[in-house]
Short mmCIF file of C-alpha atoms and ligand atoms in Angstrom, two decimals:
data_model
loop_
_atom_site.label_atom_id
_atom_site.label_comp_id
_atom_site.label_asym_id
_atom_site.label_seq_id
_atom_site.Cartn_x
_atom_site.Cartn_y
_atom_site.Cartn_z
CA UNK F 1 -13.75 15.19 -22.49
CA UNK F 2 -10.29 16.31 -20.90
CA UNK F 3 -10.58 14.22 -17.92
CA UNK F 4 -6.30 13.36 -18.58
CA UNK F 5 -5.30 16.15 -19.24
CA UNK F 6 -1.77 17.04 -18.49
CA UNK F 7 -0.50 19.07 -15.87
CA UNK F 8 2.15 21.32 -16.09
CA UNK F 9 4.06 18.34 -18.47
CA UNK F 10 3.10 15.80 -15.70
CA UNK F 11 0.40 12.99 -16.18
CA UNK F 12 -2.42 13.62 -14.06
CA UNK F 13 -3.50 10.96 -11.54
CA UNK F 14 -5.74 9.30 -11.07
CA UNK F 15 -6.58 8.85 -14.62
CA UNK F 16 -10.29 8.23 -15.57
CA UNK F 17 -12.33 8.92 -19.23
CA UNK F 18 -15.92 8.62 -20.58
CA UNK F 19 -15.84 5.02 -20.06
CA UNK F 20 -15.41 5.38 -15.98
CA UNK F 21 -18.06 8.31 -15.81
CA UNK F 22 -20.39 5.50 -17.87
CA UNK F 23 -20.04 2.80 -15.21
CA UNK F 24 -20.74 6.00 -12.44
CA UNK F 25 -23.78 6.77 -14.15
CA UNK F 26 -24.94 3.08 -14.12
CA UNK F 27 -24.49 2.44 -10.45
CA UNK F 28 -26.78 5.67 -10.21
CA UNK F 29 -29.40 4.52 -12.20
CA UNK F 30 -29.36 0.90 -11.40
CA UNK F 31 -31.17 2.37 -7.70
CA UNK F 32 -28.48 0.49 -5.31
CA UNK F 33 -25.54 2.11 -4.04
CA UNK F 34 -24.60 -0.14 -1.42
CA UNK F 35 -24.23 -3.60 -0.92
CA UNK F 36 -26.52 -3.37 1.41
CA UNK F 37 -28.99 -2.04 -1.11
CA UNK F 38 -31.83 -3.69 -2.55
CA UNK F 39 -31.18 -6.74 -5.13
CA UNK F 40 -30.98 -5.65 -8.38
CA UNK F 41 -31.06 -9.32 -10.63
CA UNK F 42 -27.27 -8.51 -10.78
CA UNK F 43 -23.91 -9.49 -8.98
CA UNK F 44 -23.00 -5.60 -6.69
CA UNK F 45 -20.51 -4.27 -8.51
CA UNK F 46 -18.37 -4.70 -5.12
CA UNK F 47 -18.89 -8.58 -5.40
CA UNK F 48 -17.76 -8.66 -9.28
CA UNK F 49 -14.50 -6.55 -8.05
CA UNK F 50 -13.94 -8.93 -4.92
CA UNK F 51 -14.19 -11.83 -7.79
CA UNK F 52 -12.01 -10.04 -10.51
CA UNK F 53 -9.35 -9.06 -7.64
CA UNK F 54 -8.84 -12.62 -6.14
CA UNK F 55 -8.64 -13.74 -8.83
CA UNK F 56 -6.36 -11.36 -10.34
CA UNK F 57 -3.85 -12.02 -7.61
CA UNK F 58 -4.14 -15.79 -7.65
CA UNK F 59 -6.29 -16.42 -4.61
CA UNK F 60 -9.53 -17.76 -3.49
CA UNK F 61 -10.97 -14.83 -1.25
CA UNK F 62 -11.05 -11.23 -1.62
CA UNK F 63 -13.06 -8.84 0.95
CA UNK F 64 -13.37 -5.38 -0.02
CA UNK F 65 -13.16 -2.47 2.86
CA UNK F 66 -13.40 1.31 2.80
CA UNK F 67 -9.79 1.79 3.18
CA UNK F 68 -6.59 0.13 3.34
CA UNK F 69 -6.07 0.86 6.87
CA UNK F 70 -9.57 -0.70 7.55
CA UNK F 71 -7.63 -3.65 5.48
CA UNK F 72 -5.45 -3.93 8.22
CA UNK F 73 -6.98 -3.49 11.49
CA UNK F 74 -9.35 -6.46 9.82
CA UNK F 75 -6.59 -8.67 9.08
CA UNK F 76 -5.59 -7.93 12.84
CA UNK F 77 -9.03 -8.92 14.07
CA UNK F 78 -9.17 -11.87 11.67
CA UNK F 79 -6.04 -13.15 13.54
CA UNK F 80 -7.37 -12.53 16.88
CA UNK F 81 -4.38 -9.99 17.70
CA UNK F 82 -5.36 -7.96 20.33
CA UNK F 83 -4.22 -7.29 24.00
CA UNK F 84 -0.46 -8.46 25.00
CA UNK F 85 0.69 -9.42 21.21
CA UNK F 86 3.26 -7.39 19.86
CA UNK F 87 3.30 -7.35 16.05
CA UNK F 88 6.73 -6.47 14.19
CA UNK F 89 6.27 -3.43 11.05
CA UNK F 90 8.52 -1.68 9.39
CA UNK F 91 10.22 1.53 11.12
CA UNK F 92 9.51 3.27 7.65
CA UNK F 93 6.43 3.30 6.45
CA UNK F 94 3.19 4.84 6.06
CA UNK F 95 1.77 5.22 9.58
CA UNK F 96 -1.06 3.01 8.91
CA UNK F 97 0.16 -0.09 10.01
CA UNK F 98 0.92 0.74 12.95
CA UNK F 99 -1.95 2.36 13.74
CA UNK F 100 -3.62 -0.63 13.19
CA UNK F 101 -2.30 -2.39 15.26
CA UNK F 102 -2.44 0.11 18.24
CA UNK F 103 -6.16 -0.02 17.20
CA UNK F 104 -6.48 -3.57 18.21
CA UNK F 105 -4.88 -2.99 21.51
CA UNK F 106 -1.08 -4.61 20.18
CA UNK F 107 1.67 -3.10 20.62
CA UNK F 108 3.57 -2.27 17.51
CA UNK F 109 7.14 -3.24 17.75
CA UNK F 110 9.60 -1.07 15.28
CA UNK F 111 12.30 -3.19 12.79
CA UNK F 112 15.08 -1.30 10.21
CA UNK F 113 14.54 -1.60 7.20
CA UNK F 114 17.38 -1.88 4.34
CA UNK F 115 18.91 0.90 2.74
CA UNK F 116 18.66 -0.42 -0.89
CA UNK F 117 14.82 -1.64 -0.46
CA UNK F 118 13.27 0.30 2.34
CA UNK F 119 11.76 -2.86 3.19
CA UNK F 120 12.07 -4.36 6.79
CA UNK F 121 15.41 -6.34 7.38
CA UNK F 122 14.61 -9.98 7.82
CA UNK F 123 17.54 -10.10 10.23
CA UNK F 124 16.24 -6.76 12.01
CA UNK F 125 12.90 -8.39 12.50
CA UNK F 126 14.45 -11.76 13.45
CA UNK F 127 16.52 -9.18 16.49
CA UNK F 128 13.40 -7.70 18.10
CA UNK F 129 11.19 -10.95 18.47
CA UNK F 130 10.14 -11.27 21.66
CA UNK F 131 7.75 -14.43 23.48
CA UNK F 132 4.46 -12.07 22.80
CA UNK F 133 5.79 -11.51 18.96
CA UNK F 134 2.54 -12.86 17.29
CA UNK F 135 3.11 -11.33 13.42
CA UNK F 136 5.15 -9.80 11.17
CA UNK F 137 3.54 -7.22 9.11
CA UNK F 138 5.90 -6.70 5.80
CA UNK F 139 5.23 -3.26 3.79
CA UNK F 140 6.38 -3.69 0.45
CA UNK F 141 7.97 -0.37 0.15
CA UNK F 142 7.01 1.90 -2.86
CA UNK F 143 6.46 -1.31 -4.84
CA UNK F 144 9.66 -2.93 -4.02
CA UNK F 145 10.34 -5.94 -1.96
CA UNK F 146 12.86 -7.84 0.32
CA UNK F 147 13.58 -11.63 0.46
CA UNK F 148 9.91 -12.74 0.92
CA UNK F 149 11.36 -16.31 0.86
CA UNK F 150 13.30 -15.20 3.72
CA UNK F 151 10.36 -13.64 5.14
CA UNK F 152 8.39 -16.47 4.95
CA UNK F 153 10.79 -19.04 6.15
CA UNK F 154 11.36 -16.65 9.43
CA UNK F 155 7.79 -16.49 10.25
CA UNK F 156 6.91 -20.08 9.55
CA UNK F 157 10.02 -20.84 12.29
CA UNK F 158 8.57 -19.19 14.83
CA UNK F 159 4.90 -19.97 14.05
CA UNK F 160 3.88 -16.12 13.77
CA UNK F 161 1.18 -14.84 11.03
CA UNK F 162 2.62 -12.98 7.86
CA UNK F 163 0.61 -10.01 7.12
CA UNK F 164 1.55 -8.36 3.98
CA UNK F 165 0.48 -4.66 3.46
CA UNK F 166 0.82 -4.39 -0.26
CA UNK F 167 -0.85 -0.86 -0.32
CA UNK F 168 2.22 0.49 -2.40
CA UNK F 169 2.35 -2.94 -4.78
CA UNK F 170 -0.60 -4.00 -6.87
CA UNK F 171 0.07 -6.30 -9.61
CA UNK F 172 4.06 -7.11 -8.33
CA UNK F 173 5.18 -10.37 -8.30
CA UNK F 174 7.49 -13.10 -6.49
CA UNK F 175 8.69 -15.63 -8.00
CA UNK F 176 5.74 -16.35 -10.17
CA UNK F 177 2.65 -15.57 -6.92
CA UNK F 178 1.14 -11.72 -6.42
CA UNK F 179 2.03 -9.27 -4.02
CA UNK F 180 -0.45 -10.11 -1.23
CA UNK F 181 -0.60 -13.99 -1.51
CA UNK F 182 2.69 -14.55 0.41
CA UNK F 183 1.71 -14.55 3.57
CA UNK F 184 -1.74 -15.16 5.68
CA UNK F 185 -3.55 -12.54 4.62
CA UNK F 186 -2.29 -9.08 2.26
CA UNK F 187 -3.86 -5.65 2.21
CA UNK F 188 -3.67 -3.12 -0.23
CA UNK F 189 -5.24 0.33 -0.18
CA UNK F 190 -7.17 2.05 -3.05
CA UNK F 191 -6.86 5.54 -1.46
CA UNK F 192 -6.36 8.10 -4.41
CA UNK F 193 -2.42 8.21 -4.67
CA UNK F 194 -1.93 4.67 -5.04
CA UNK F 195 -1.34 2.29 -8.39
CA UNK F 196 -5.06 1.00 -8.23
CA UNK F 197 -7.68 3.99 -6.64
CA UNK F 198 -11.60 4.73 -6.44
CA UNK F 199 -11.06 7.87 -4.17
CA UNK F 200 -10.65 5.71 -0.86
CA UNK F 201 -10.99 1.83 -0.82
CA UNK F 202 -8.98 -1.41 0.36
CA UNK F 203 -8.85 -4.47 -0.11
CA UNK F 204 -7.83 -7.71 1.93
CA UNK F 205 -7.13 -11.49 0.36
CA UNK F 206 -6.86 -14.81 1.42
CA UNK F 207 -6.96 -18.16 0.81
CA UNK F 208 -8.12 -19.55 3.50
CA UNK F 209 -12.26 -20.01 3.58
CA UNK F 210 -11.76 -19.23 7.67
CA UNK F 211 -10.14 -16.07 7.45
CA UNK F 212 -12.18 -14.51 4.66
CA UNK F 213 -15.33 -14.83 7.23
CA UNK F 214 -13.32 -13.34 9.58
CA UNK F 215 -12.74 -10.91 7.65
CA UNK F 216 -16.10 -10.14 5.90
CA UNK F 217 -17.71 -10.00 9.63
CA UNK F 218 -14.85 -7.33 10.31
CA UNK F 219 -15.55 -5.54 7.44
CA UNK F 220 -19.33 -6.08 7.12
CA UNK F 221 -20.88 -5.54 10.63
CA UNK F 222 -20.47 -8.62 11.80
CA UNK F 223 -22.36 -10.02 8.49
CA UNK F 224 -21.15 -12.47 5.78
CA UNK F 225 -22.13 -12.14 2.11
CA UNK F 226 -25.41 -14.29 0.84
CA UNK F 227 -24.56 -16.99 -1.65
CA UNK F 228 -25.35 -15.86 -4.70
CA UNK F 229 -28.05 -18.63 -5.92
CA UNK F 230 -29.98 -16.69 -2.17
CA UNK F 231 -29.71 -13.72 -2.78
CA UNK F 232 -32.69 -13.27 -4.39
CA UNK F 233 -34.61 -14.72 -1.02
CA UNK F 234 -32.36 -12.11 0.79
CA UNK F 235 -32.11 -8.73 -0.95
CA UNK F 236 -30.02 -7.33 1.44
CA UNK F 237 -26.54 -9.77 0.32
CA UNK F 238 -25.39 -9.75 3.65
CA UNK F 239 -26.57 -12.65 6.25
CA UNK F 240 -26.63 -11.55 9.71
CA UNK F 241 -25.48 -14.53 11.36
CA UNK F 242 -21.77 -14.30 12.20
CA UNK F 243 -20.93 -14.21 15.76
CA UNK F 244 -18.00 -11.94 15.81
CA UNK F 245 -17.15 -8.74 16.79
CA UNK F 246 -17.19 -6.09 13.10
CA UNK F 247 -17.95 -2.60 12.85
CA UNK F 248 -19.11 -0.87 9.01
CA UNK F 249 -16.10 -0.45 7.07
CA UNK F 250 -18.06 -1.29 3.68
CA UNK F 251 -17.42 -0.06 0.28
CA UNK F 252 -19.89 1.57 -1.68
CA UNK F 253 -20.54 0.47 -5.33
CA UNK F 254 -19.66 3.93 -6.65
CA UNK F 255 -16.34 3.15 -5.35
CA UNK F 256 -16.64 -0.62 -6.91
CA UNK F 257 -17.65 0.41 -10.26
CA UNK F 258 -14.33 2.87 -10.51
CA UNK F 259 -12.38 0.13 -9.38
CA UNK F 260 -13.59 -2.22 -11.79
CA UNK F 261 -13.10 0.40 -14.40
CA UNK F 262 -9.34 0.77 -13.16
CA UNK F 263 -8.56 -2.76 -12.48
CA UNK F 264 -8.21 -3.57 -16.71
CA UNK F 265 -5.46 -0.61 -17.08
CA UNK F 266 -3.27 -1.48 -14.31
CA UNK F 267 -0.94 -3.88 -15.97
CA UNK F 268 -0.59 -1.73 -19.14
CA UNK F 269 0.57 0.82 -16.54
CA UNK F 270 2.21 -0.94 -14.26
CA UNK F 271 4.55 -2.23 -17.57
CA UNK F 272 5.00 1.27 -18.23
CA UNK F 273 5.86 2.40 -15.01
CA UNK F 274 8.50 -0.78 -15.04
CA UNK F 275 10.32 0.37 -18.58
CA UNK F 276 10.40 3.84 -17.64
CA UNK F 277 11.78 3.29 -13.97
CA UNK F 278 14.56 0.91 -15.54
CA UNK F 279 15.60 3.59 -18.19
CA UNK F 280 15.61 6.15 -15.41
CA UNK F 281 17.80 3.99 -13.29
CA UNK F 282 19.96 3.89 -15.99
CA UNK F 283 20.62 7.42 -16.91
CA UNK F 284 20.52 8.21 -12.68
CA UNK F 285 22.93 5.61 -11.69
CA UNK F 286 25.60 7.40 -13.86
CA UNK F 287 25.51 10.64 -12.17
CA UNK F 288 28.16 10.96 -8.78
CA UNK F 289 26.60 10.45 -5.73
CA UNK F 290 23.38 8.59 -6.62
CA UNK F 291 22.06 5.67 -6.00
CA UNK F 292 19.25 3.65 -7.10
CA UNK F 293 17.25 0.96 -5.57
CA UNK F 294 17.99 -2.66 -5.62
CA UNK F 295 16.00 -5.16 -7.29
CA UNK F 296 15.94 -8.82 -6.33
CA UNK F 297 15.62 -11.02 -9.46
CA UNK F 298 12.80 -12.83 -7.62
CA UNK F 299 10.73 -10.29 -8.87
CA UNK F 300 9.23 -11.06 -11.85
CA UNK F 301 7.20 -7.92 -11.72
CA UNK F 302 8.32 -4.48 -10.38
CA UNK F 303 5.33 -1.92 -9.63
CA UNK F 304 6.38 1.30 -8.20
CA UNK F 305 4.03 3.80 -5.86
CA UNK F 306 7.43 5.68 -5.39
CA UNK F 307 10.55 6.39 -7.79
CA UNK F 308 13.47 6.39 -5.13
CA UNK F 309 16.56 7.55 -5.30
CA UNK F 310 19.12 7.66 -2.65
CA UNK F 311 21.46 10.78 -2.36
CA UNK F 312 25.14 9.32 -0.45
CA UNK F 313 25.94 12.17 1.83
CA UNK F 314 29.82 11.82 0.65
CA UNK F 315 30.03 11.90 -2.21
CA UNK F 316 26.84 14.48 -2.99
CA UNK F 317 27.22 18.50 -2.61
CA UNK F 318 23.56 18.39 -1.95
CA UNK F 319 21.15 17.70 0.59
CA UNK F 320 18.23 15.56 -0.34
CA UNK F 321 15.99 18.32 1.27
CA UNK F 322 17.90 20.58 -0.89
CA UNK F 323 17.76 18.84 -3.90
CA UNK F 324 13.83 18.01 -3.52
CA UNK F 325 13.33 22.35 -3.74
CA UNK F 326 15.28 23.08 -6.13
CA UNK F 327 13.38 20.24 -8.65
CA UNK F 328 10.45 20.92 -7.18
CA UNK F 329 10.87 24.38 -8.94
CA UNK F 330 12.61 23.33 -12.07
CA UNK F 331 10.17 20.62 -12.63
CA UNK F 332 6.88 22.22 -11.76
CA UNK F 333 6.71 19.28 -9.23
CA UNK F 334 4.20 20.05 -6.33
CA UNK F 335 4.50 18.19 -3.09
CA UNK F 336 2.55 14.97 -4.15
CA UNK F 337 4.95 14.27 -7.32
CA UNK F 338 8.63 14.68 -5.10
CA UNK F 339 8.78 14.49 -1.63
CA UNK F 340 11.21 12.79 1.03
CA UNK F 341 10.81 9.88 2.62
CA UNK F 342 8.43 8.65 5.30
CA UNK F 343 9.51 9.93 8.57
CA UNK F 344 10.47 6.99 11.01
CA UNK F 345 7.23 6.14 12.90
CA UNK F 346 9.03 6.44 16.00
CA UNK F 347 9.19 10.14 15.22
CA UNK F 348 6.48 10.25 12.97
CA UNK F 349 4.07 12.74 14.84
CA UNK F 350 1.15 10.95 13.24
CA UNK F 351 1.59 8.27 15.45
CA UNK F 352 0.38 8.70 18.61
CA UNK F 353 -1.95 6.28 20.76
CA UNK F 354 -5.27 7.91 21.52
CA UNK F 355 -4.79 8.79 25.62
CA UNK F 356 -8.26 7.52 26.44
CA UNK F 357 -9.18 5.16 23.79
CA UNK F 358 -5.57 3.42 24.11
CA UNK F 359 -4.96 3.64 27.78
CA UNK F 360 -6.02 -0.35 28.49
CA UNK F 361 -2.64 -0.35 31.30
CA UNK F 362 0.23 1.61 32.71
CA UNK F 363 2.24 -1.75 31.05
CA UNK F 364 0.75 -1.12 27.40
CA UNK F 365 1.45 2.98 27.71
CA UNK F 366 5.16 2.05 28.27
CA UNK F 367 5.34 -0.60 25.94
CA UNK F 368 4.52 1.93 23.08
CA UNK F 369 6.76 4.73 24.68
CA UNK F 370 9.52 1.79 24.46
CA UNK F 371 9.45 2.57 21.08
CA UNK F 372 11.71 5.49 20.64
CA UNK F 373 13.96 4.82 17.65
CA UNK F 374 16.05 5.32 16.54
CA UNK F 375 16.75 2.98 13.60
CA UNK F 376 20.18 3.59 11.75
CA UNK F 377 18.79 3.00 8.04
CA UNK F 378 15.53 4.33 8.84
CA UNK F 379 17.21 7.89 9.91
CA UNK F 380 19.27 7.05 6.71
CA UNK F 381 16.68 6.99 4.53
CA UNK F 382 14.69 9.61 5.77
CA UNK F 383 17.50 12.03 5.47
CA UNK F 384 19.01 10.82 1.93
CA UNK F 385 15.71 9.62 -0.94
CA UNK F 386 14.11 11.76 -2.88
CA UNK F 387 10.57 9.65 -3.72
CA UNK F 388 8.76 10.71 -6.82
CA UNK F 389 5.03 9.45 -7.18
CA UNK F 390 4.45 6.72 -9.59
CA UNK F 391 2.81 8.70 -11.81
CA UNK F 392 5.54 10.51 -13.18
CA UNK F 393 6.53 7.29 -14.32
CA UNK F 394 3.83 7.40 -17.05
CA UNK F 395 5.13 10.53 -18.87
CA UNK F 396 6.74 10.38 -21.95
CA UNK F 397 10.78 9.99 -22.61
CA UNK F 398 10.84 13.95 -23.20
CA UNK F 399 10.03 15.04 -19.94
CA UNK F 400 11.23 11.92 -18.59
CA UNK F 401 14.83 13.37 -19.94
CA UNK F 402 14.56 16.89 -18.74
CA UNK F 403 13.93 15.05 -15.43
CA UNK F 404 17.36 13.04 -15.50
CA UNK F 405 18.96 16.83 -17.10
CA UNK F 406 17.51 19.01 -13.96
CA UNK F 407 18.77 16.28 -11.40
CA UNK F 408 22.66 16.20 -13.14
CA UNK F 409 22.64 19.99 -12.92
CA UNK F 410 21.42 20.50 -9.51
CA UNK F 411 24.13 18.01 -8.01
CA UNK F 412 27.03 17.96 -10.37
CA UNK F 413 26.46 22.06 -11.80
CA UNK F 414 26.50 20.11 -15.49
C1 PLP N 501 -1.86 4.12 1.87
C2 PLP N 501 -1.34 3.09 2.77
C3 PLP N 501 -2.15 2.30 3.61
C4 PLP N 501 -3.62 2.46 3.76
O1 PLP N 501 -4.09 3.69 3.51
P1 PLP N 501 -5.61 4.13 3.44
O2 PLP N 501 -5.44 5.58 3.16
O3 PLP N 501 -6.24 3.84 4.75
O4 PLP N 501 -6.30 3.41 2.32
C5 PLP N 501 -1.56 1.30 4.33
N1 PLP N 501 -0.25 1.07 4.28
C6 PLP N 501 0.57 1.79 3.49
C7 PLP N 501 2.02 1.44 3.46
C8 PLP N 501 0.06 2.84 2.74
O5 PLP N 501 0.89 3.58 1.99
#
C-alpha cells in the first residue's frame, strides 16, 4: 500500500502503513469508540496511550484531550486561573495559548522572545510581572528551548505556576527530564502537523495526583476515570462524581489507537530529524548572511516542529519573504513545508477576544487592548526566519543537498 509515498521529493506527513490501518480496523470491530463506550474486557486504547505517554515522558499522570488547545485551557482550569490573573506567553507563538487563556477569563500578558531561540526571554518575562501575574506559560519554540533552569528558578521566586506548552517538542529533553515535566503541568498537541499526530488530539501531564483530577474533570465532563480493577462494575470508565466545573473535550479511541501506533516511531524520527538538522546547520551556517538557531547544551535531545533559519537584514540581498517564494518554487515546497514565522500575537489577527463571550468588564476589554506590541525580537523574527516543517527533515541527504544548493543561489547568485 503507498500510504508514504513521496511527494514531489518531499516525505509525506503524517506517515502511517498497514500496521496503523490494522489498529483502525480493530477499534472498529472491537464495538467501542469512545471511552465512554461500553467495556470491552480491555484497557480503551485512550487509557493504554495515557499510560504509554506518562510514562514515556517520565511522569505519573497523563490526561488525554481532543486538542492541544483543549490541553491548555485545562491546565488553566486545573490551576484555578480565571478572572483578574494575568498569565505571561510568549509574543511569538501559535495563537493558542493565548487564546486559552482569554478563554478562562485571564488576561494574556505578551513577553519577547530571543532572537536565537524564539523562546520567551526569561528576563522579558521577569520585566512584565505584575501583582496579578499568576503563570508563566513557556512555548518551546519549533522544538527548541530557553534556559528552563532559569525558567524554573524565576517562577519558583515569585510563587507563579509553570505551564509548559510543548505542542512543538515531543520527545526533547533537559538535562536528562522530558519536555513537559518541567514545570506544573505541560501540554502538547497531536493536531496533524506536529512530531506526534492522530488527526487532532492533545495531551496534558503531571505529576501531581491533584492536578491530574483536575484535569480529567476538565477534560472529561466533570468525570474521573474508573479504576481499572471497577471497571467492569462500571462499563462506562468514567465516574461521575467530581465536583468541578468540565465540559467534553474527550478523545476518541480512533484517535488513541493512531497515536499508539505513532508513539513507537517517534524517537527513530525524532533522531533523524536531529542528524539531519545538525548537518543542515552546518552546510547553512557557511553561507553570508545566515544564521542558524542556538542550541543550549542542556539539551540532551533536540526535536524540531520547525527548521529555522534567520536571514540578517545586512548582510543578506534578500528578503526572507523573498527568499521563502523563490524556494517555494525551486523546491516544489507548498505553504505547509516553508513558511515565515508566526506573526506576533499582538498583531496576529487570529487573536481577538470574542465581544460577547469575553466582555466580563470595561477593565478586562482594556487590559487585552493594553496589549499592542510591539516586541523588538518578535517583529525581528517575524520579518527575518524562514521555518521549514519538520518533515523535511526526514528526507534523504540528496534532496536534503539540493535544499542547502537552491538557498546559496537564491542569496549569494552561486
Ligand atoms: C498546535 C499548537 C497548539 C495546540 O493546537 P491544537 O491545534 O489545538 O491541537 C498549542 N500551542 C502551540 C504552540 C501549537 O503550535
Amino acid at each position: 500500500m503507498a500510504m508514504s509515498i513521496k511527494q514531489q521529493g518531499w516525505p509525506r506527513w503524517p506517515i502511517a502503513d498497514e500496521e496503523t490501518l490494522e489498529q483502525l480496523r480493530l477499534v472498529l470491530e472491537s464495538g467501542r469508540w469512545a471511552i465512554s463506550g461500553p467495556y470491552t474486557g480491555e484497557p480503551t486504547r485512550e487509557q493504554q496511550f495515557a499510560e504509554q505517554f506518562a510514562a514515556y515522558n517520565g511522569v505519573r499522570w497523563c490526561v488525554t484531550l481532543d486538542h492541544g488547545t483543549s490541553a491548555l485551557i485545562a491546565a488553566l482550569e486545573a490551576l484555578d486561573i480565571g478572572a483578574g490573573d494575568e498569565v505571561i506567553v510568549p509574543g511569538l507563538t501559535w495563537v493558542a495559548p493565548a487564546l486559552a487563556v482569554i478563554s478562562v477569563n485571564a488576561v494574556p500578558v505578551f513577553a519577547d522572545v530571543e532572537r536565537d531561540t524564539l523562546c520567551m526571554d526569561v528576563h522579558a518575562v521577569e520585566q512584565v510581572m505584575t501583582k496579578r501575574t499568576r503563570a508563566i506559560l513557556a512555548v518551546h519554540m519549533y522544538g527548541n528551548m530557553t534556559d528552563m533552569d532559569a525558567m524554573q528558578a524565576l517562577a519558583e521566586k515569585h510563587g507563579l505556576y509553570l505551564i509548559e506548552d510543548a505542542a512543538h517538542s515531543h520527545g526533547a529533553s533537559w538535562n536528562g527530564r522530558m519536555a513537559g515535566s518541567l514545570g506544573h503541568i505541560g501540554v502538547f498537541s497531536m493536531q496533524q502537523g506536529k512530531v506526534l499526530t492522530c488527526g487532532e488530539g492533545g495531551a496534558a501531564i503531571t505529576d501531581e495526583d491533584e492536578l491530574k483530577d483536575r484535569l480529567e474533570a476538565s477534560a472529561w465532563n466533570a468525570r474521573t476515570r474508573i479504576a481499572p480493577s471497577e471497571q467492569l462494575l462500571f462499563p462506562m470508565s468514567l465516574d461521575e462524581g467530581m465536583p468541578r466545573f468540565g465540559t467534553n473535550r474527550c478523545l476518541s479511541e480512533f484517535q488513541a489507537a493512531v497515536l499508539l501506533d505513532q508513539l513507537p516511531r517517534l524517537d527513530r524520527q525524532n533522531r533523524m530529524r536531529e542528524a539531519h538538522a545538525g548537518w543542515l546547520d552546518h552546510q547553512c551556517s557557511q553561507i553570508q548572511g545566515v544564521q542558524v538557531m542556538r542550541k543550549d547544551p542542556r539539551i540532551k535531545q533536540r526535536t524540531y516542529y520547525g527548521y529555522v533559519l534567520q536571514l540578517d537584514p545586512q548582510e543578506c540581498p534578500i528578503s526572507a519573504h523573498d527568499l521563502i517564494a523563490h524556494l517555494q518554487q525551486d523546491l516544489q515546497m507548498g505553504d505547509f513545508l516553508l513558511h515565515s514565522a508566526y506573526k506576533p500575537l499582538y498583531r496576529n489577527p487570529l487573536f481577538r477576544p470574542h465581544p460577547r463571550r469575553h466582555a466580563i468588564g470595561a477593565a478586562y476589554m482594556e487590559a487585552l487592548q493594553r496589549q499592542s506590541g510591539p516586541l523588538a525580537n518578535c517583529e525581528y523574527a517575524y520579518a527575518n526566519s524562514i521555518v521549514f516543517h519538520h518533515s523535511i527533515l526526514l528526507a534523504d541527504q540528496a534532496q536534503l543537498s539540493r535544499l542547502v544548493e537552491a538557498l546559496a543561489f537564491r542569496i549569494t547568485g552561486k
